[in-house]
Amino acid sequence: MTVHSIVIQKLLSTNAHLGRRVAAHHFKVYVTGSRNGMSILDPDKTLICLRNACHFIGSLVRHKGRFLFVNTNSLFDEIVEQMTARIGCANDARWRIGGFLTNSSSPKKIRSRSKKINLGSTQLPDCVVIMNTDRKSSVILEADRLQIPIVSLVDSDVPLDSYRRITYPIPAKDSIQFVYLFCNLIVKTFLLERGRIAGTKETAGGETTRSNTSKRRKNIGEAAHVECSEIKTQTDEVTGPYESVVPTTDPSETKKLLDKLVVIKLNEDLGTTTGLTGPKSIIGVREGLASLDSIVNQIQSLNSKYGCNIPLILMNLLNSHDDTLKITEKYSKSNIEMHSFNQGQYPQVVVEDFMSLPCKGQTAKDGWYPPGNDNVLSSLMNSGKLDVLLTQGKEYAFVANSDNLGNVVDLRNNQKHGGLCSLTVTPKTVADVKGGSLNSNRRNVQLLGLAQVLDEHVNELMSTEKPMIFNRNNLWVNLKANRRLAEAGVP
């Protein structure tokens, strides 16, 4: 008997595969059949989701993240208490008070409750772990509003509104046996990661710090500039004419392709050049509609025409997240599936001693900066949404700027694509000032930006005298292939 068979047999012994009732449409991706009015959950998909959740919890343990464990079933109290005692986390029951998370930064709002409980620290958790979602709780709503990742067991009767807010759903019946198994895996994940941290510190010692400092100095001191003489625009081997791709005329084939697609809009571009401080996507374009409204209408049109389900995901900056939520609230009851995640941030560095600003005691917003659009896949992965999309059968992502309404879903750009990614390019014109051009001079074809060119050569690059291939700022990404590269440690 293989290891996989043993693990599946262990899951079946906990009755994790027996759902409470026939699953709704949003949960059918985890269902393999039904019997006697109950859903039969696919144990393979349960195992995949369980592994992804443990991997995410382990990554937070390595970064000393804070956890909040939520249990609304008294039958699991002893199991959860034993788990939290072994991993050294407080079994905090303050979540039972409505507004505990969303009001944590405003102690005055809950001062009247201080007579009943000791509020203690007001630090938000980095992850919320929920043992059962069938009991009504405001924790899911509050954690989702604060963009706190949620790991939760979900059964076939989980409401759609709750399911859409869970970052790492684990499809399984919340029986006592499975909850015990889940808590046991959490304990082993904690102990394993802490053991690795202790072993690294013991073997590496101060050498790790010295190595990281030297790498930091090297990365900061050496900018990756490209000379104009090194730019080569002959990219015939990797480009082809748009007319050569024949679109499919079969509606069923189109539906299959669209069901594997997710649309990601980069919502991190602020309108600072026009004197604004918010994201460009919420600026009115025509008849009271903003760019984001037009994007939603485009996706709704495709979903209605082909009967598919294309989710829309927004990548926000931390300081633009609240503004985006205001305009997306009106779509909360629509039939389009919308999610968002925040782009990663990196600390600013003091040139004199090569130390990051947070290390210098400066933790304000000015101490951090967004890395750019190339961070979209790693941010999507770190948010946990990539694993969720893969379990839902999504294979491709169409990535584009949220304020560029000309970039629409066109399957011809991805129809013959089987590699890691592809993008749409066009000959450069006078209007193409900002953006990137293709450079095939080095080992691989790269996207060349103005920041990589020395100041004295910027005008030469921006002119149209030198023929160049210009990027149209959209990208088709193979999610499975990029996930495999990330697991292999390829940046």
XYZ file of C-alpha atoms in Angstrom:
491
model
C 0.000 0.000 0.000
C 1.384 3.398 -1.009
C 1.781 6.349 1.349
C -0.952 8.200 -0.524
C -3.378 5.306 -0.004
C -2.593 5.216 3.701
C -3.253 8.948 4.059
C -6.533 8.714 2.128
C -7.581 5.762 4.291
C -6.848 7.850 7.395
C -9.052 10.661 6.062
C -11.885 8.250 5.303
C -11.678 6.827 8.831
C -12.524 10.290 10.210
C -15.679 10.532 8.044
C -14.275 13.685 6.501
C -15.791 12.746 3.145
C -19.413 12.714 4.345
C -21.025 16.094 3.732
C -24.155 17.216 5.547
C -26.335 17.772 2.482
C -26.215 18.087 -1.290
C -23.658 20.766 -2.082
C -24.530 24.115 -3.573
C -23.001 25.215 -6.875
C -20.021 26.994 -5.313
C -18.999 23.857 -3.388
C -19.381 21.270 -6.160
C -15.708 21.586 -7.117
C -14.904 19.516 -3.991
C -17.698 16.948 -4.448
C -17.341 13.612 -6.202
C -20.974 12.485 -5.843
C -24.018 12.322 -3.561
C -25.952 9.634 -1.707
C -29.025 9.686 0.538
C -29.193 13.461 0.398
C -25.547 13.870 1.429
C -22.557 15.037 -0.570
C -19.578 12.737 -0.928
C -16.461 14.902 -0.756
C -13.389 14.077 -2.817
C -10.671 13.002 -0.299
C -7.899 13.852 -2.783
C -9.008 17.490 -2.919
C -9.397 17.544 0.858
C -5.814 16.329 1.128
C -4.586 19.012 -1.296
C -6.354 21.798 0.615
C -5.134 20.416 3.939
C -1.558 20.355 2.687
C -1.808 23.921 1.341
C -3.227 25.164 4.650
C -0.449 23.512 6.658
C 2.144 24.906 4.267
C 0.724 28.411 4.784
C 0.621 28.001 8.569
C 4.221 26.774 8.491
C 5.346 29.825 6.524
C 3.764 32.100 9.143
C 5.445 30.164 11.948
C 8.812 30.745 10.268
C 8.085 34.480 10.251
C 6.815 34.420 13.867
C 3.240 35.183 12.893
C 0.363 35.531 15.351
C -2.602 33.142 15.222
C -6.197 33.345 16.421
C -7.979 29.987 16.803
C -11.778 30.123 16.643
C -13.977 27.257 17.867
C -17.749 27.589 18.230
C -18.454 23.942 19.064
C -18.128 22.979 22.714
C -17.303 19.392 21.701
C -13.943 20.607 20.373
C -12.980 22.742 23.378
C -10.665 20.203 24.970
C -8.977 19.381 21.653
C -8.308 23.054 20.890
C -7.063 23.728 24.438
C -4.572 20.856 24.204
C -3.370 22.065 20.797
C -2.826 25.673 21.885
C -1.044 24.511 25.042
C 1.410 22.385 23.036
C 2.248 25.099 20.514
C 2.414 27.858 23.120
C -0.433 30.007 21.763
C -3.122 31.599 23.900
C -6.592 30.095 23.546
C -8.201 33.501 23.212
C -11.993 33.668 23.461
C -12.267 37.444 22.927
C -13.338 36.832 19.322
C -16.827 36.073 20.676
C -17.273 39.821 21.186
C -18.483 41.478 18.003
C -16.028 44.050 16.701
C -13.033 42.527 18.493
C -10.888 42.642 15.334
C -12.227 45.705 13.571
C -12.199 47.798 16.774
C -8.785 46.623 17.945
C -7.178 49.881 16.830
C -9.814 51.959 18.654
C -9.868 50.898 22.327
C -12.308 53.700 23.199
C -15.070 51.938 21.245
C -14.900 48.903 23.504
C -13.888 50.572 26.761
C -17.266 49.764 28.292
C -16.483 46.073 27.984
C -13.184 46.322 29.874
C -15.027 45.695 33.135
C -15.877 42.178 31.988
C -12.647 41.096 30.309
C -8.999 42.025 30.120
C -8.428 43.195 26.573
C -4.641 42.885 26.786
C -2.754 43.448 23.542
C -4.557 45.004 20.598
C -2.251 43.483 17.966
C -4.128 41.880 15.113
C -3.476 38.234 14.254
C -1.684 37.311 11.050
C -4.010 34.348 10.513
C -7.413 33.206 11.772
C -7.978 29.436 12.022
C -11.644 28.385 12.288
C -12.672 24.868 13.267
C -16.256 25.074 11.966
C -18.117 27.622 9.849
C -21.686 26.391 10.283
C -22.116 28.498 13.423
C -22.724 32.184 12.815
C -19.776 34.345 13.802
C -18.653 37.846 12.893
C -14.997 36.783 12.857
C -15.093 35.826 9.166
C -16.571 39.198 8.177
C -14.139 41.151 10.336
C -11.052 39.193 9.241
C -12.012 39.548 5.587
C -12.481 43.296 5.946
C -9.040 43.610 7.545
C -7.457 41.344 4.888
C -6.428 38.749 7.485
C -6.001 35.280 5.881
C -8.557 32.720 7.064
C -7.940 28.963 7.329
C -11.188 27.136 7.960
C -12.886 23.754 7.757
C -15.860 24.008 5.396
C -18.686 21.554 4.897
C -21.109 21.251 1.995
C -23.603 23.549 3.731
C -21.249 26.517 4.050
C -22.973 29.715 2.800
C -21.541 31.319 -0.311
C -20.989 34.625 1.483
C -18.764 32.936 4.076
C -17.037 30.651 1.588
C -15.916 33.547 -0.624
C -14.151 35.183 2.325
C -12.099 32.140 3.359
C -8.529 32.131 2.059
C -7.720 28.466 2.701
C -10.924 26.387 2.772
C -10.507 22.754 3.833
C -13.513 20.749 2.547
C -14.343 18.169 5.207
C -16.994 17.232 7.715
C -16.066 18.758 11.061
C -16.321 15.493 12.992
C -14.459 15.121 16.288
C -12.055 12.687 14.623
C -11.155 15.067 11.785
C -10.845 18.113 14.057
C -8.452 16.077 16.225
C -6.485 15.137 13.090
C -6.417 18.763 11.920
C -5.220 20.062 15.310
C -2.586 17.329 15.431
C -1.264 18.441 12.028
C -1.111 22.044 13.235
C 0.920 20.981 16.266
C 3.344 18.972 14.122
C 3.682 21.896 11.690
C 4.535 24.267 14.541
C 7.070 21.903 16.090
C 8.686 21.113 12.731
C 9.140 24.751 11.711
C 10.389 25.791 15.135
C 12.864 22.942 15.059
C 14.142 24.110 11.684
C 14.527 27.664 12.974
C 16.432 26.485 16.026
C 18.687 24.277 13.894
C 19.437 27.129 11.486
C 20.375 29.474 14.299
C 22.563 26.840 15.936
C 24.505 25.907 12.800
C 24.672 29.278 11.106
C 25.190 31.561 14.098
C 26.462 34.989 13.249
C 27.636 33.883 9.810
C 24.090 34.216 8.469
C 23.877 37.848 9.567
C 27.240 38.687 8.021
C 26.262 36.955 4.769
C 22.925 38.797 4.548
C 24.631 42.127 5.252
C 27.168 41.587 2.470
C 24.406 40.573 0.036
C 22.407 43.670 0.983
C 25.391 45.909 0.379
C 26.040 44.275 -2.987
C 22.412 44.534 -4.139
C 22.134 48.181 -3.118
C 25.510 49.263 -4.447
C 25.202 47.709 -7.890
C 22.315 48.862 -10.062
C 21.291 46.694 -13.001
C 21.708 49.261 -15.769
C 21.564 48.319 -19.447
C 23.489 50.213 -22.114
C 21.507 51.258 -25.191
C 24.120 49.571 -27.377
C 23.226 46.244 -25.718
C 19.532 46.453 -26.592
C 18.515 44.008 -29.299
C 14.982 44.126 -30.650
C 15.074 41.143 -33.030
C 12.546 38.879 -31.325
C 11.090 36.990 -34.286
C 11.827 33.666 -32.623
C 9.491 34.439 -29.704
C 6.850 36.652 -31.351
C 4.251 36.022 -34.005
C 1.525 37.944 -35.815
C -1.835 38.162 -34.121
C -3.635 37.231 -37.361
C -1.930 33.825 -37.436
C -3.966 32.609 -34.450
C -7.355 31.314 -35.572
C -10.006 31.788 -32.852
C -12.169 28.851 -31.876
C -15.770 29.002 -33.074
C -17.100 26.255 -30.810
C -18.982 27.816 -27.843
C -18.379 24.718 -25.699
C -14.610 24.959 -26.250
C -14.718 28.672 -25.448
C -16.593 27.914 -22.232
C -13.970 25.319 -21.210
C -11.189 27.849 -21.717
C -13.011 30.600 -19.837
C -13.773 28.288 -16.898
C -10.007 27.866 -16.451
C -9.418 31.628 -16.464
C -9.098 34.223 -13.714
C -8.743 37.971 -14.346
C -6.239 39.864 -12.171
C -6.278 43.643 -12.290
C -3.325 45.613 -10.922
C -5.014 48.225 -8.778
C -1.831 49.626 -7.254
C -1.401 52.538 -9.700
C -2.206 55.809 -7.931
C -3.260 58.941 -9.807
C -0.401 61.011 -8.381
C 0.510 62.474 -11.792
C -2.971 64.028 -11.993
C -2.926 65.329 -8.419
C -4.960 62.476 -6.917
C -4.105 60.163 -4.026
C -6.407 57.210 -4.723
C -6.245 54.392 -7.276
C -7.006 55.296 -10.875
C -9.596 52.539 -11.162
C -12.120 54.451 -9.035
C -11.902 57.642 -11.112
C -15.102 58.345 -13.045
C -14.767 57.714 -16.776
C -18.221 58.136 -18.307
C -21.793 58.564 -17.071
C -20.835 57.985 -13.460
C -18.965 54.748 -14.201
C -15.392 54.234 -13.080
C -12.816 51.971 -14.721
C -13.569 49.260 -12.193
C -17.274 49.375 -13.106
C -16.423 48.804 -16.769
C -14.150 45.876 -15.882
C -16.944 44.234 -13.880
C -19.394 44.757 -16.766
C -16.943 43.136 -19.213
C -16.549 40.021 -17.058
C -20.275 39.799 -16.334
C -20.920 39.909 -20.073
C -18.590 36.937 -20.670
C -20.098 34.968 -17.776
C -23.627 35.538 -19.071
C -22.800 34.833 -22.715
C -20.960 31.529 -22.184
C -22.357 30.388 -18.825
C -18.898 30.392 -17.231
C -17.486 31.664 -13.942
C -14.562 34.068 -14.357
C -13.513 35.537 -10.998
C -12.085 39.048 -10.721
C -9.143 39.601 -8.378
C -7.710 43.013 -7.524
C -4.147 43.584 -6.330
C -4.209 46.682 -4.113
C -1.679 48.789 -2.318
C -2.141 48.941 1.437
C -3.057 52.629 1.234
C -5.557 52.081 -1.600
C -7.337 49.057 -0.174
C -9.990 50.988 1.786
C -10.857 53.202 -1.197
C -11.306 50.125 -3.379
C -13.572 48.431 -0.846
C -15.995 51.368 -0.993
C -16.661 50.889 -4.700
C -16.663 47.069 -4.610
C -19.270 46.855 -1.844
C -22.061 47.411 -4.374
C -21.034 44.172 -6.119
C -21.178 42.049 -2.963
C -24.548 40.575 -3.980
C -23.826 40.271 -7.694
C -23.154 36.990 -9.479
C -19.519 37.886 -10.172
C -16.914 36.465 -7.808
C -14.600 39.235 -6.611
C -11.537 38.972 -4.384
C -8.642 41.244 -3.494
C -5.201 40.968 -1.973
C -2.534 43.452 -1.020
C 0.726 43.815 -2.876
C 3.862 42.984 -0.931
C 5.973 45.738 0.535
C 9.682 46.088 1.216
C 11.410 48.346 3.741
C 13.272 51.445 2.650
C 17.013 51.227 3.262
C 19.321 53.812 4.854
C 22.261 54.202 2.483
C 24.783 55.068 5.201
C 24.592 51.767 7.099
C 22.447 49.629 4.736
C 19.851 49.022 7.461
C 16.124 49.024 6.800
C 14.019 51.850 8.225
C 11.868 49.608 10.466
C 15.111 48.398 12.048
C 15.971 52.034 12.684
C 12.722 52.555 14.578
C 10.867 54.268 11.724
C 7.778 52.208 10.987
C 5.599 54.820 9.287
C 4.153 54.319 5.814
C 7.087 56.196 4.330
C 9.363 53.420 5.542
C 7.970 50.943 2.985
C 7.717 50.791 -0.792
C 5.904 48.516 -3.277
C 8.302 46.468 -5.467
C 6.352 46.820 -8.733
C 4.163 44.741 -11.032
C 6.622 41.830 -11.117
C 5.543 41.097 -7.535
C 2.005 40.114 -8.525
C 2.519 36.326 -8.586
C 4.488 36.153 -5.342
C 1.919 38.407 -3.617
C -0.898 36.220 -4.960
C 0.878 33.133 -3.644
C 1.629 34.649 -0.230
C -1.995 35.706 0.159
C -3.070 32.070 -0.217
C -5.411 32.768 -3.120
C -3.249 31.005 -5.699
C -3.727 27.619 -4.041
C -7.466 28.245 -3.783
C -7.674 29.081 -7.489
C -5.775 25.928 -8.427
C -8.129 23.750 -6.372
C -11.041 25.381 -8.225
C -9.608 24.273 -11.558
C -8.197 27.635 -12.640
C -5.121 27.290 -14.853
C -4.544 30.697 -16.480
C -4.578 34.302 -15.334
C -5.040 37.399 -17.447
C -3.118 40.232 -15.761
C -3.566 43.883 -16.756
C -3.675 47.380 -15.284
C -7.020 48.372 -13.807
C -7.109 51.731 -15.602
C -6.406 50.298 -19.067
C -9.850 49.422 -20.408
C -8.431 48.482 -23.800
C -6.922 45.326 -22.319
C -9.846 42.896 -22.458
C -10.011 39.105 -22.357
C -9.054 37.813 -25.811
C -8.551 34.050 -25.906
C -6.600 34.300 -29.157
C -3.668 35.635 -27.129
C -3.587 32.492 -24.995
C -5.088 29.852 -27.264
C -1.802 28.411 -28.552
C 0.158 29.205 -25.408
C 1.612 26.320 -23.378
C 4.578 27.942 -21.637
C 4.981 29.957 -18.468
C 3.553 33.214 -19.775
C 2.836 35.277 -22.871
C 2.156 38.924 -23.544
C 0.843 41.170 -26.302
C 3.355 43.470 -27.995
C 3.219 46.066 -30.746
C 5.696 48.302 -32.627
C 6.584 51.344 -30.558
C 5.046 54.749 -31.412
C 5.559 58.323 -30.232
C 2.803 57.887 -27.634
C 4.588 54.946 -26.005
C 6.668 56.792 -23.410
C 6.048 54.901 -20.204
C 6.164 51.135 -20.119
C 8.566 48.434 -21.198
C 10.230 47.254 -24.376
C 11.484 43.804 -25.290
C 15.226 43.165 -25.156
C 16.583 39.886 -26.560
C 20.272 40.702 -26.283
C 20.858 38.531 -23.243
C 20.228 34.828 -22.677
C 16.455 35.262 -22.409
C 13.994 37.810 -23.708
C 13.497 40.447 -21.016
C 11.223 43.404 -20.478
C 13.282 46.578 -20.400
C 12.051 49.567 -18.374
C 13.226 53.169 -18.263
C 14.593 52.669 -14.738
C 17.170 50.232 -16.132
C 18.621 52.796 -18.547
C 21.157 55.451 -17.561
C 19.819 58.995 -17.454
C 21.929 60.130 -20.399
C 20.375 57.438 -22.634
C 16.697 57.832 -21.645
C 15.873 60.196 -24.528
C 17.464 57.774 -26.965
C 15.292 54.959 -25.685
C 12.113 57.070 -25.785
C 12.631 58.194 -29.384
C 11.115 56.338 -32.334
C 14.310 56.379 -34.409
C 15.320 53.054 -32.958
C 12.634 50.445 -33.825
C 11.484 48.612 -30.739
C 8.776 46.200 -29.681
C 6.570 47.748 -26.988
C 4.651 45.902 -24.279
C 0.877 46.530 -24.171
C 0.866 45.998 -20.399
C -1.017 42.731 -20.272
C 0.157 39.241 -19.421
C -1.176 35.704 -19.707
C 0.208 33.473 -16.970
C 0.163 29.691 -16.563
C -0.682 29.334 -12.859
C 0.253 25.658 -12.560
C 3.654 26.069 -14.201
C 4.555 29.082 -12.082
C 3.420 27.275 -8.913
C 5.766 24.380 -9.726
C 8.667 26.795 -10.228
C 7.945 28.445 -6.894
C 7.918 25.080 -5.120
C 11.268 24.279 -6.736
C 12.715 27.526 -5.379
C 13.043 29.271 -8.746
C 12.567 33.074 -8.291
